[in-house]
Short mmCIF file of C-alpha atoms and ligand atoms in Angstrom, two decimals:
data_model
loop_
_atom_site.label_atom_id
_atom_site.label_comp_id
_atom_site.label_asym_id
_atom_site.label_seq_id
_atom_site.Cartn_x
_atom_site.Cartn_y
_atom_site.Cartn_z
CA UNK A 195 -0.01 -0.01 -0.05
CA UNK A 196 1.14 3.57 -0.63
CA UNK A 197 1.81 6.21 1.64
CA UNK A 198 -0.42 9.03 1.52
CA UNK A 199 0.52 12.17 -1.03
CA UNK A 200 2.74 14.75 0.34
CA UNK A 201 4.22 12.14 3.44
CA UNK A 202 7.19 10.50 3.76
CA UNK A 203 8.78 7.69 5.53
CA UNK A 204 12.02 8.18 7.11
CA UNK A 205 14.34 5.57 7.45
CA UNK A 206 17.15 5.09 10.02
CA UNK A 207 19.96 7.08 8.00
CA UNK A 208 17.74 10.17 7.41
CA UNK A 209 16.66 9.89 11.06
CA UNK A 210 20.25 9.71 12.24
CA UNK A 211 20.86 13.06 10.64
CA UNK A 212 17.56 14.65 11.54
CA UNK A 213 18.40 13.74 14.87
CA UNK A 214 21.63 15.51 14.97
CA UNK A 215 20.16 18.30 13.33
CA UNK A 216 17.24 18.60 16.00
CA UNK A 217 20.12 18.09 18.85
CA UNK A 218 21.87 21.06 17.72
CA UNK A 219 18.79 23.16 17.35
CA UNK A 220 17.71 22.14 20.86
CA UNK A 221 21.15 22.94 22.27
CA UNK A 222 21.41 26.39 20.96
CA UNK A 223 17.82 27.46 22.02
CA UNK A 224 18.51 26.02 25.41
CA UNK A 225 21.83 27.77 25.36
CA UNK A 226 19.73 30.87 24.66
CA UNK A 227 17.41 30.36 27.44
CA UNK A 228 14.33 28.93 25.69
CA UNK A 229 12.47 26.08 27.20
CA UNK A 230 10.66 23.39 25.21
CA UNK A 231 6.94 23.02 25.08
CA UNK A 232 4.48 20.77 22.98
CA UNK A 233 0.94 21.58 21.97
CA UNK A 234 -1.75 19.03 20.30
CA UNK A 235 -1.46 17.88 16.81
CA UNK A 236 -4.84 19.03 16.25
CA UNK A 237 -6.69 22.06 17.58
CA UNK A 238 -10.33 23.78 16.99
CA UNK A 239 -10.35 24.79 13.34
CA UNK A 240 -11.25 28.32 14.83
CA UNK A 241 -7.89 28.67 16.03
CA UNK A 242 -6.27 28.99 12.73
CA UNK A 243 -9.15 30.94 10.81
CA UNK A 244 -8.75 33.38 13.70
CA UNK A 245 -5.52 34.94 12.23
CA UNK A 246 -3.60 32.53 10.02
CA UNK A 247 -4.35 34.28 6.62
CA UNK A 248 -6.41 33.00 3.69
CA UNK A 249 -3.54 31.13 2.12
CA UNK A 250 -2.82 28.83 5.09
CA UNK A 251 -6.92 28.05 5.57
CA UNK A 252 -6.86 27.04 1.95
CA UNK A 253 -4.26 24.79 2.82
CA UNK A 254 -5.59 23.48 5.98
CA UNK A 255 -6.68 19.90 6.79
CA UNK A 256 -9.82 20.29 8.58
CA UNK A 257 -12.50 17.60 9.47
CA UNK A 258 -15.27 17.21 11.91
CA UNK A 259 -14.68 14.18 14.84
CA UNK A 260 -17.50 11.94 15.54
CA UNK A 261 -19.08 14.55 17.68
CA UNK A 262 -19.22 17.23 14.80
CA UNK A 263 -16.57 19.17 16.49
CA UNK A 264 -14.76 21.16 13.87
CA UNK A 265 -11.27 20.11 14.16
CA UNK A 266 -7.79 20.75 11.94
CA UNK A 267 -4.42 19.43 12.06
CA UNK A 268 -2.04 22.40 13.05
CA UNK A 269 -0.52 23.91 10.03
CA UNK A 270 1.99 25.68 11.87
CA UNK A 271 2.66 26.06 15.84
CA UNK A 272 2.60 29.66 16.55
CA UNK A 273 -1.20 29.96 16.93
CA UNK A 274 -1.18 27.02 19.06
CA UNK A 275 1.42 28.38 21.61
CA UNK A 276 -0.57 31.40 21.95
CA UNK A 277 -3.49 29.48 22.89
CA UNK A 278 -1.58 27.72 25.45
CA UNK A 279 -0.06 31.17 26.63
CA UNK A 280 -3.63 32.43 26.89
CA UNK A 281 -4.87 29.26 28.54
CA UNK A 282 -2.28 28.74 31.16
CA UNK A 283 1.02 30.41 30.95
CA UNK A 284 0.12 34.22 30.93
CA UNK A 285 0.94 34.45 34.56
CA UNK A 286 4.66 33.59 34.02
CA UNK A 287 7.30 36.02 34.10
CA UNK A 288 8.28 37.80 30.86
CA UNK A 289 9.64 37.64 28.75
CA UNK A 290 8.83 33.95 28.25
CA UNK A 291 10.83 32.23 25.74
CA UNK A 292 9.67 29.08 24.45
CA UNK A 293 10.66 26.68 21.69
CA UNK A 294 8.96 23.77 19.99
CA UNK A 295 9.69 20.79 17.50
CA UNK A 296 6.47 19.64 15.80
CA UNK A 297 5.18 18.07 12.73
CA UNK A 298 2.58 20.14 11.12
CA UNK A 299 0.11 19.64 7.94
CA UNK A 300 -0.75 21.78 4.90
CA UNK A 301 -2.91 20.50 2.09
CA UNK A 302 -0.35 21.98 -0.59
CA UNK A 303 0.81 20.63 -3.94
CA UNK A 304 3.83 18.38 -2.93
CA UNK A 305 7.30 19.14 -4.73
CA UNK A 306 10.85 18.97 -3.43
CA UNK A 307 11.08 21.01 -0.19
CA UNK A 308 7.32 20.91 0.06
CA UNK A 309 5.13 18.19 1.84
CA UNK A 310 1.92 17.74 3.12
CA UNK A 311 3.41 16.83 6.65
CA UNK A 312 6.73 18.61 7.49
CA UNK A 313 8.43 19.50 10.51
CA UNK A 314 8.99 22.91 12.15
CA UNK A 315 11.55 24.10 14.72
CA UNK A 316 10.48 27.41 15.67
CA UNK A 317 10.60 29.77 18.88
CA UNK A 318 8.20 32.32 20.20
CA UNK A 319 9.19 35.08 22.64
CA UNK A 320 6.19 36.78 24.70
CA UNK A 321 6.76 40.01 26.10
CA UNK A 322 10.21 41.90 25.84
CA UNK A 323 11.02 45.30 24.10
CA UNK A 324 10.18 44.46 20.42
CA UNK A 325 13.47 45.77 18.87
CA UNK A 326 15.49 43.95 21.29
CA UNK A 327 13.50 40.78 21.09
CA UNK A 328 13.43 40.92 17.03
CA UNK A 329 17.37 41.32 17.21
CA UNK A 330 17.57 38.33 19.68
CA UNK A 331 15.37 36.15 17.35
CA UNK A 332 16.76 36.82 14.15
CA UNK A 333 20.28 36.24 15.76
CA UNK A 334 19.40 33.06 17.25
CA UNK A 335 18.10 31.77 13.86
CA UNK A 336 21.38 32.72 12.14
CA UNK A 337 23.43 31.38 15.12
CA UNK A 338 21.63 27.75 14.25
CA UNK A 339 22.24 27.99 10.96
CA UNK A 340 25.99 28.88 11.24
CA UNK A 341 26.51 26.01 13.68
CA UNK A 342 26.18 23.88 10.79
CA UNK A 343 28.29 25.93 8.76
CA UNK A 344 25.30 26.70 6.21
CA UNK A 345 25.61 29.35 3.66
CA UNK A 346 22.16 31.42 3.46
CA UNK A 347 20.72 34.79 2.64
CA UNK A 348 18.88 36.57 5.58
CA UNK A 349 16.24 39.20 4.24
CA UNK A 350 14.51 41.62 6.88
CA UNK A 351 11.61 43.26 6.31
CA UNK A 352 9.19 45.47 8.23
CA UNK A 353 5.24 45.50 7.43
CA UNK A 354 4.40 48.00 9.84
CA UNK A 355 5.09 50.50 7.40
CA UNK A 356 2.92 49.17 4.76
CA UNK A 357 0.07 48.52 7.52
CA UNK A 358 0.56 52.12 8.85
CA UNK A 359 0.15 53.88 5.23
CA UNK A 360 -3.09 51.58 4.79
CA UNK A 361 -4.55 52.21 8.34
CA UNK A 362 -3.97 55.98 7.88
CA UNK A 363 -5.92 55.85 4.48
CA UNK A 364 -8.76 53.79 6.42
CA UNK A 365 -7.96 50.51 4.93
CA UNK A 366 -8.10 48.14 7.78
CA UNK A 367 -9.26 44.37 8.78
CA UNK A 368 -9.86 42.00 6.06
CA UNK A 369 -8.86 44.31 3.37
CA UNK A 370 -5.39 45.09 5.04
CA UNK A 371 -4.83 41.72 5.45
CA UNK A 372 -5.85 40.85 1.98
CA UNK A 373 -3.16 43.37 0.69
CA UNK A 374 -0.68 41.97 2.92
CA UNK A 375 -1.15 39.04 0.93
CA UNK A 376 -0.81 40.30 -2.25
CA UNK A 377 2.39 42.40 -1.37
CA UNK A 378 3.76 38.80 0.47
CA UNK A 379 3.23 37.43 -3.32
CA UNK A 380 4.94 40.34 -4.89
CA UNK A 381 2.02 40.80 -7.36
CA UNK A 382 1.96 44.72 -8.30
CA UNK A 383 -0.63 44.62 -10.64
CA UNK A 384 -3.12 42.78 -8.41
CA UNK A 385 -2.08 45.35 -5.45
CA UNK A 386 -2.78 48.43 -7.88
CA UNK A 387 -6.28 46.87 -8.96
CA UNK A 388 -7.19 45.99 -5.19
CA UNK A 389 -6.09 49.50 -4.26
CA UNK A 390 -7.97 51.15 -7.16
CA UNK A 391 -11.18 49.47 -5.69
CA UNK A 392 -10.60 50.72 -2.19
CA UNK A 393 -10.43 54.32 -3.59
CA UNK A 394 -7.37 55.21 -1.70
CA UNK A 395 -5.22 58.26 -2.72
CA UNK A 396 -2.81 58.07 -5.49
CA UNK A 397 -0.23 59.04 -2.96
CA UNK A 398 -1.02 55.87 -0.99
CA UNK A 399 -0.67 53.82 -4.17
CA UNK A 400 2.62 55.32 -5.05
CA UNK A 401 4.40 55.10 -1.66
CA UNK A 402 3.30 51.43 -1.26
CA UNK A 403 4.47 50.48 -4.97
CA UNK A 404 7.99 52.09 -4.23
CA UNK A 405 8.08 51.06 -0.73
CA UNK A 406 7.62 47.32 -1.59
CA UNK A 407 9.98 47.60 -4.49
CA UNK A 408 12.76 48.92 -1.84
CA UNK A 409 15.58 46.57 -1.30
CA UNK A 410 19.09 47.06 -0.13
CA UNK A 411 21.71 46.52 2.41
CA UNK A 412 22.48 47.52 5.60
CA UNK A 413 20.71 50.62 7.44
CA UNK A 414 20.71 53.26 4.79
CA UNK A 415 17.62 51.56 3.25
CA UNK A 416 15.83 52.56 6.08
CA UNK A 417 16.66 56.22 5.61
CA UNK A 418 15.46 55.82 2.01
CA UNK A 419 12.37 54.43 3.00
CA UNK A 420 11.73 57.35 5.05
CA UNK A 421 12.37 59.73 2.19
CA UNK A 422 10.05 57.59 0.28
CA UNK A 423 7.31 58.13 2.86
CA UNK A 424 8.06 62.07 3.25
CA UNK A 425 8.13 62.78 -0.83
CA UNK A 426 4.51 61.11 -0.68
CA UNK A 427 3.48 62.97 2.41
CA UNK A 428 3.59 60.25 4.59
CA UNK A 429 6.28 61.72 6.72
CA UNK A 430 4.84 61.32 10.45
CA UNK A 431 6.74 60.96 12.98
CA UNK A 432 8.75 57.34 13.55
CA UNK A 433 7.65 56.79 9.75
CA UNK A 434 5.08 54.16 11.21
CA UNK A 435 7.47 52.63 13.32
CA UNK A 436 10.45 52.25 10.82
CA UNK A 437 12.64 53.93 13.74
CA UNK A 438 12.21 50.44 15.60
CA UNK A 439 13.35 48.79 12.66
CA UNK A 440 16.60 50.81 12.72
CA UNK A 441 16.77 50.49 16.47
CA UNK A 442 16.59 46.66 15.93
CA UNK A 443 19.25 46.40 13.25
CA UNK A 444 21.69 48.30 15.29
CA UNK A 445 21.03 45.89 18.29
CA UNK A 446 21.70 43.04 15.84
CA UNK A 447 24.72 44.60 14.80
CA UNK A 448 26.07 43.85 18.52
CA UNK A 449 25.48 39.92 17.82
CA UNK A 450 28.58 40.12 15.67
CA UNK A 451 28.80 40.18 11.91
CA UNK A 452 25.10 39.58 10.61
CA UNK A 453 24.82 40.08 6.76
CA UNK A 454 21.51 40.81 5.66
CA UNK A 455 19.29 42.34 3.00
CA UNK A 456 16.72 44.92 3.89
CA UNK A 457 13.53 43.93 1.76
CA UNK A 458 10.60 46.11 2.29
CA UNK A 459 8.38 43.71 0.06
CA UNK A 460 8.27 40.90 2.64
CA UNK A 461 5.01 40.70 3.91
CA UNK A 462 4.74 36.93 5.01
CA UNK A 463 1.94 34.56 4.04
CA UNK A 464 0.31 34.61 7.84
CA UNK A 465 -1.81 37.49 8.84
CA UNK A 466 -0.88 37.99 12.46
CA UNK A 467 2.58 40.04 11.73
CA UNK A 468 2.84 43.45 12.51
CA UNK A 469 6.07 44.79 12.41
CA UNK A 470 10.21 43.56 11.97
CA UNK A 471 9.59 40.33 9.66
CA UNK A 472 12.25 37.99 8.42
CA UNK A 473 12.97 35.06 5.96
CA UNK A 474 16.27 33.05 5.30
CA UNK A 475 16.58 31.39 1.94
CA UNK A 476 19.51 28.77 1.17
CA UNK A 477 20.69 29.15 -2.33
CA UNK A 478 20.49 26.09 -4.51
CA UNK A 479 17.54 24.46 -3.20
CA UNK A 480 15.29 25.43 -5.71
CA UNK A 481 11.85 26.99 -5.70
CA UNK A 482 11.18 25.81 -1.89
CA UNK A 483 14.26 27.73 -0.75
CA UNK A 484 12.80 29.56 2.27
CA UNK A 485 14.46 27.51 5.30
CA UNK A 486 12.96 29.78 7.86
CA UNK A 487 10.38 32.37 8.36
CA UNK A 488 9.30 34.74 11.16
CA UNK A 489 9.02 38.32 12.53
CA UNK A 490 6.93 40.12 15.24
CA UNK A 491 3.10 39.41 15.66
CA UNK A 492 0.17 39.78 17.66
CA UNK A 493 -3.05 38.07 18.05
CA UNK A 494 -4.86 40.20 20.47
CA UNK A 495 -8.00 37.42 20.68
CA UNK A 496 -5.47 35.23 22.56
CA UNK A 497 -2.89 37.44 23.75
CA UNK A 498 -4.83 40.26 24.78
CA UNK A 499 -4.46 44.24 23.18
CA UNK A 500 -0.86 45.45 22.64
CA UNK A 501 0.73 42.13 23.53
CA UNK A 502 3.54 41.37 20.92
CA UNK A 503 5.45 38.42 20.39
CA UNK A 504 8.40 37.27 18.40
CA UNK A 505 9.36 34.05 16.61
CA UNK A 506 10.59 31.87 13.93
CA UNK A 507 10.00 28.64 12.47
CA UNK A 508 12.62 26.56 10.75
CA UNK A 509 11.19 24.22 8.00
CA UNK A 510 13.40 21.65 9.51
CA UNK A 511 13.02 19.20 6.52
CA UNK A 512 14.43 22.14 4.38
CA UNK A 513 17.20 22.88 6.79
CA UNK A 514 18.11 18.92 6.54
CA UNK A 515 17.98 18.99 2.92
CA UNK A 516 20.44 22.41 2.74
CA UNK A 517 23.01 20.45 4.91
CA UNK A 518 22.95 17.68 2.32
CA UNK A 519 22.96 20.25 -0.39
CA UNK A 520 25.77 21.93 0.72
CA UNK A 521 27.77 18.60 1.49
CA UNK A 522 28.00 19.53 4.99
CA UNK A 523 29.47 16.77 7.38
CA UNK A 524 27.31 16.17 10.64
CA UNK A 525 29.79 13.80 12.25
CA UNK A 526 27.46 11.41 12.93
CA UNK A 527 29.50 8.43 14.66
CA UNK A 528 29.03 4.60 14.03
CA UNK A 529 25.63 3.76 15.49
CA UNK A 530 27.12 0.59 17.07
CA UNK A 531 30.63 0.69 18.84
CA UNK A 532 30.60 -3.18 19.52
CA UNK A 533 29.05 -6.00 17.96
CA UNK A 534 29.63 -9.31 20.06
CA UNK A 535 30.27 -12.60 18.00
CA UNK A 536 30.17 -15.85 20.23
CA UNK A 537 32.25 -18.53 18.22
CA UNK A 538 29.36 -20.78 19.27
CA UNK A 539 26.32 -21.25 21.21
CA UNK A 540 28.48 -22.81 23.94
CA UNK A 541 30.03 -19.03 24.78
CA UNK A 542 26.53 -17.36 24.50
CA UNK A 543 26.31 -17.03 28.21
CA UNK A 544 29.63 -15.11 28.51
CA UNK A 545 29.10 -13.03 25.27
CA UNK A 546 25.67 -11.87 26.79
CA UNK A 547 27.17 -11.19 30.26
CA UNK A 548 30.12 -9.01 28.39
CA UNK A 549 27.18 -7.33 26.19
CA UNK A 550 25.28 -6.24 29.48
CA UNK A 551 28.52 -4.59 30.60
CA UNK A 552 29.27 -2.86 27.30
CA UNK A 553 25.68 -1.76 26.79
CA UNK A 554 25.83 0.10 30.05
CA UNK A 555 28.38 2.43 28.48
CA UNK A 556 28.01 2.59 24.96
CA UNK A 557 25.78 1.36 22.17
CA UNK A 558 26.48 -2.45 21.48
CA UNK A 559 24.73 -5.61 19.85
CA UNK A 560 25.05 -9.46 19.60
CA UNK A 561 24.20 -11.93 17.01
CA UNK A 562 20.60 -13.34 16.89
CA UNK A 563 20.91 -15.84 14.20
CA UNK A 564 23.51 -18.59 15.28
CA UNK A 565 25.30 -18.01 12.00
CA UNK A 566 29.11 -18.86 11.44
CA UNK A 567 32.07 -16.45 12.82
CA UNK A 568 32.70 -15.35 9.02
CA UNK A 569 29.20 -14.21 8.64
CA UNK A 570 28.82 -12.67 11.69
CA UNK A 571 32.14 -10.44 10.93
CA UNK A 572 30.49 -9.76 7.39
CA UNK A 573 27.15 -8.62 8.98
CA UNK A 574 29.01 -6.27 11.51
CA UNK A 575 30.65 -4.83 8.56
CA UNK A 576 27.57 -4.32 6.52
CA UNK A 577 25.82 -2.60 9.64
CA UNK A 578 28.78 0.01 10.27
CA UNK A 579 29.79 -1.11 13.61
CA UNK A 580 33.17 0.08 14.85
CA UNK A 581 34.39 -2.87 16.58
CA UNK A 582 33.55 -6.87 16.18
CA UNK A 583 34.14 -8.43 19.75
CA UNK A 584 34.94 -12.19 19.30
CA UNK A 585 34.47 -14.67 22.22
CA UNK A 586 35.64 -18.54 21.81
CA UNK A 587 37.36 -21.07 23.92
CA UNK A 588 40.57 -19.28 24.27
CA UNK A 589 39.21 -15.99 25.30
CA UNK A 590 36.95 -17.58 27.69
CA UNK A 591 39.67 -19.61 29.09
CA UNK A 592 42.40 -16.51 29.15
CA UNK A 593 39.79 -14.05 30.62
CA UNK A 594 40.06 -12.02 27.28
CA UNK A 595 38.27 -10.32 24.27
CA UNK A 596 39.18 -10.74 20.50
CA UNK A 597 38.91 -6.98 19.21
CA UNK A 598 38.57 -6.59 15.39
CA UNK A 599 38.94 -2.98 14.37
CA UNK A 600 36.29 -2.85 11.31
CA UNK A 601 37.97 0.32 10.07
CA UNK A 602 41.83 -0.77 9.97
CA UNK A 603 41.00 -4.78 9.88
CA UNK A 604 43.50 -5.40 12.78
CA UNK A 605 42.82 -7.78 15.54
CA UNK A 606 44.11 -7.76 19.14
CA UNK A 607 43.35 -9.97 22.40
CA UNK A 608 42.89 -7.58 25.46
CA UNK A 609 41.97 -8.29 28.88
CA UNK A 610 38.27 -7.72 29.32
CA UNK A 611 38.69 -4.27 31.19
CA UNK A 612 41.40 -3.12 28.64
CA UNK A 613 39.18 -4.14 25.89
CA UNK A 614 35.70 -2.50 27.31
CA UNK A 615 37.75 0.47 28.37
CA UNK A 616 39.55 1.04 24.60
CA UNK A 617 35.99 0.72 23.06
CA UNK A 618 34.67 3.45 25.85
CA UNK A 619 37.37 5.90 25.10
CA UNK A 620 36.86 5.57 21.47
CA UNK A 621 33.06 6.21 22.00
CA UNK A 622 33.80 9.26 24.14
CA UNK A 623 36.09 10.90 21.87
CA UNK A 624 33.24 10.95 19.20
P1 HAM B 1453 5.96 30.01 7.69
O1 HAM B 1453 6.48 30.95 6.85
O2 HAM B 1453 4.65 29.42 7.06
O3 HAM B 1453 5.83 30.49 9.08
O4 HAM B 1453 6.77 28.59 7.63
C1 HAM B 1453 7.91 28.66 8.42
C2 HAM B 1453 8.89 27.39 7.71
O5 HAM B 1453 8.01 26.11 7.53
C3 HAM B 1453 9.03 28.06 6.29
O6 HAM B 1453 9.91 28.90 5.89
C4 HAM B 1453 9.31 26.59 5.50
O7 HAM B 1453 10.59 26.48 5.65
C5 HAM B 1453 8.54 25.57 6.33
N1 HAM B 1453 7.23 25.34 5.42
C6 HAM B 1453 6.20 25.78 5.36
N2 HAM B 1453 5.47 24.93 4.75
C7 HAM B 1453 6.06 23.64 4.28
C8 HAM B 1453 5.87 22.74 3.49
N3 HAM B 1453 4.83 22.57 3.23
N4 HAM B 1453 6.57 21.55 3.32
C9 HAM B 1453 8.11 21.97 3.91
N5 HAM B 1453 8.37 23.01 4.78
C10 HAM B 1453 7.24 23.87 4.74
C11 HAM B 1453 5.12 30.00 9.95
O8 HAM B 1453 4.75 29.09 10.33
C12 HAM B 1453 5.12 30.83 11.52
N6 HAM B 1453 4.39 30.20 12.55
C13 HAM B 1453 6.65 31.19 11.73
C14 HAM B 1453 6.47 32.05 13.13
C15 HAM B 1453 6.68 31.69 14.34
N7 HAM B 1453 6.42 33.23 13.01
C16 HAM B 1453 6.46 33.70 14.32
N8 HAM B 1453 6.89 32.81 14.85
#
């Protein structure tokens, strides 16, 4: 039987790589003061229709359960974490720094790097000063990718400005969200058509089209954006919060050399974003090259008015793909350090005792077939064992083990303690 479209079976080799990637991500998040949370795989559909945007709603796996409740498999985790916050975590000290590693489901047309079941590794920071939190969030996303040695392009945007311009022209609610979604797609004709239908001023149209086209390096681009706003008569103080973006960028600089492109055309697909947003792309991955997306957001229905959070989510599968594509060696050691080979069933009792001792210190396994010694050694080789440990009459008599180094092919007879220590030392050095 075939697996459902857009899903994958993940074999042992894939899982070893994924575990390693997950371990590095977890280690970095915990090292930065984040703590892990988990939320249900399915939620009330309403949670996602609240503020996730039209695009994602079309892609939702929604269903009714046996009691006719409208439910949905989570398409992302931010809304769930905010629901959790609203239900139970509200009283915790702020900023509350949370991370998660969760499978998500979107009913999209599957292609390379785009699945119907995929994994997100993400963070959410609730509370805290917007600019400082945004800088910390972006810096962490970069540090995670840097710890793999990945090459990537970071794009930072600020959608507070487009929202601010629209707001000042009375374009609010669903109309504003719809426009943000068109901006996200970069569809200038559709943006103009939509604005025409809303009878906004020609200055509003002009300023938006110019702003979303503004791409540049460094903080100068923010000054250019302020000039554009001014030239169209939208020069209000702070440039609809663009000064927050400047502040975020200057905080970001203190984290070290973070290269970025400022791109005011980034609008993000989800509707809850309010201010600084960012996306990270890995060159060479094809159409689905966005490995991370995030920014500052608000879901007032869950978080309360004027409460902001900042977060990101890595498309975990895409990061794994990028590591493979850039041929990065994750240094995954041998899965099994020792494979115990009793020369015959006569020595099985001793062999199992040695095995038990080894399993307390490092991964070890034993033959379960009773096949001959030559076949057992070939099997040990085919499953990538580091040492074959042979136990026969001589070894039992001498209180020794014969250790075959499966990389060099060398074989030595060592006292039991010596043999166990040798394998352990090598294991610990991995
Ligand atoms: P998003 O951009 O919709 O943001 O998804 C985050 C990442 O998930 C994307 O950058 C992409 O790498 C990956 N992704 C999305 N769809 C798929 C798919 N069908 N197959 C494989 N990977 C996919 C969010 O979901 C926000 N909740 C991020 C966030 C957290 N913002 C604030 N906090």
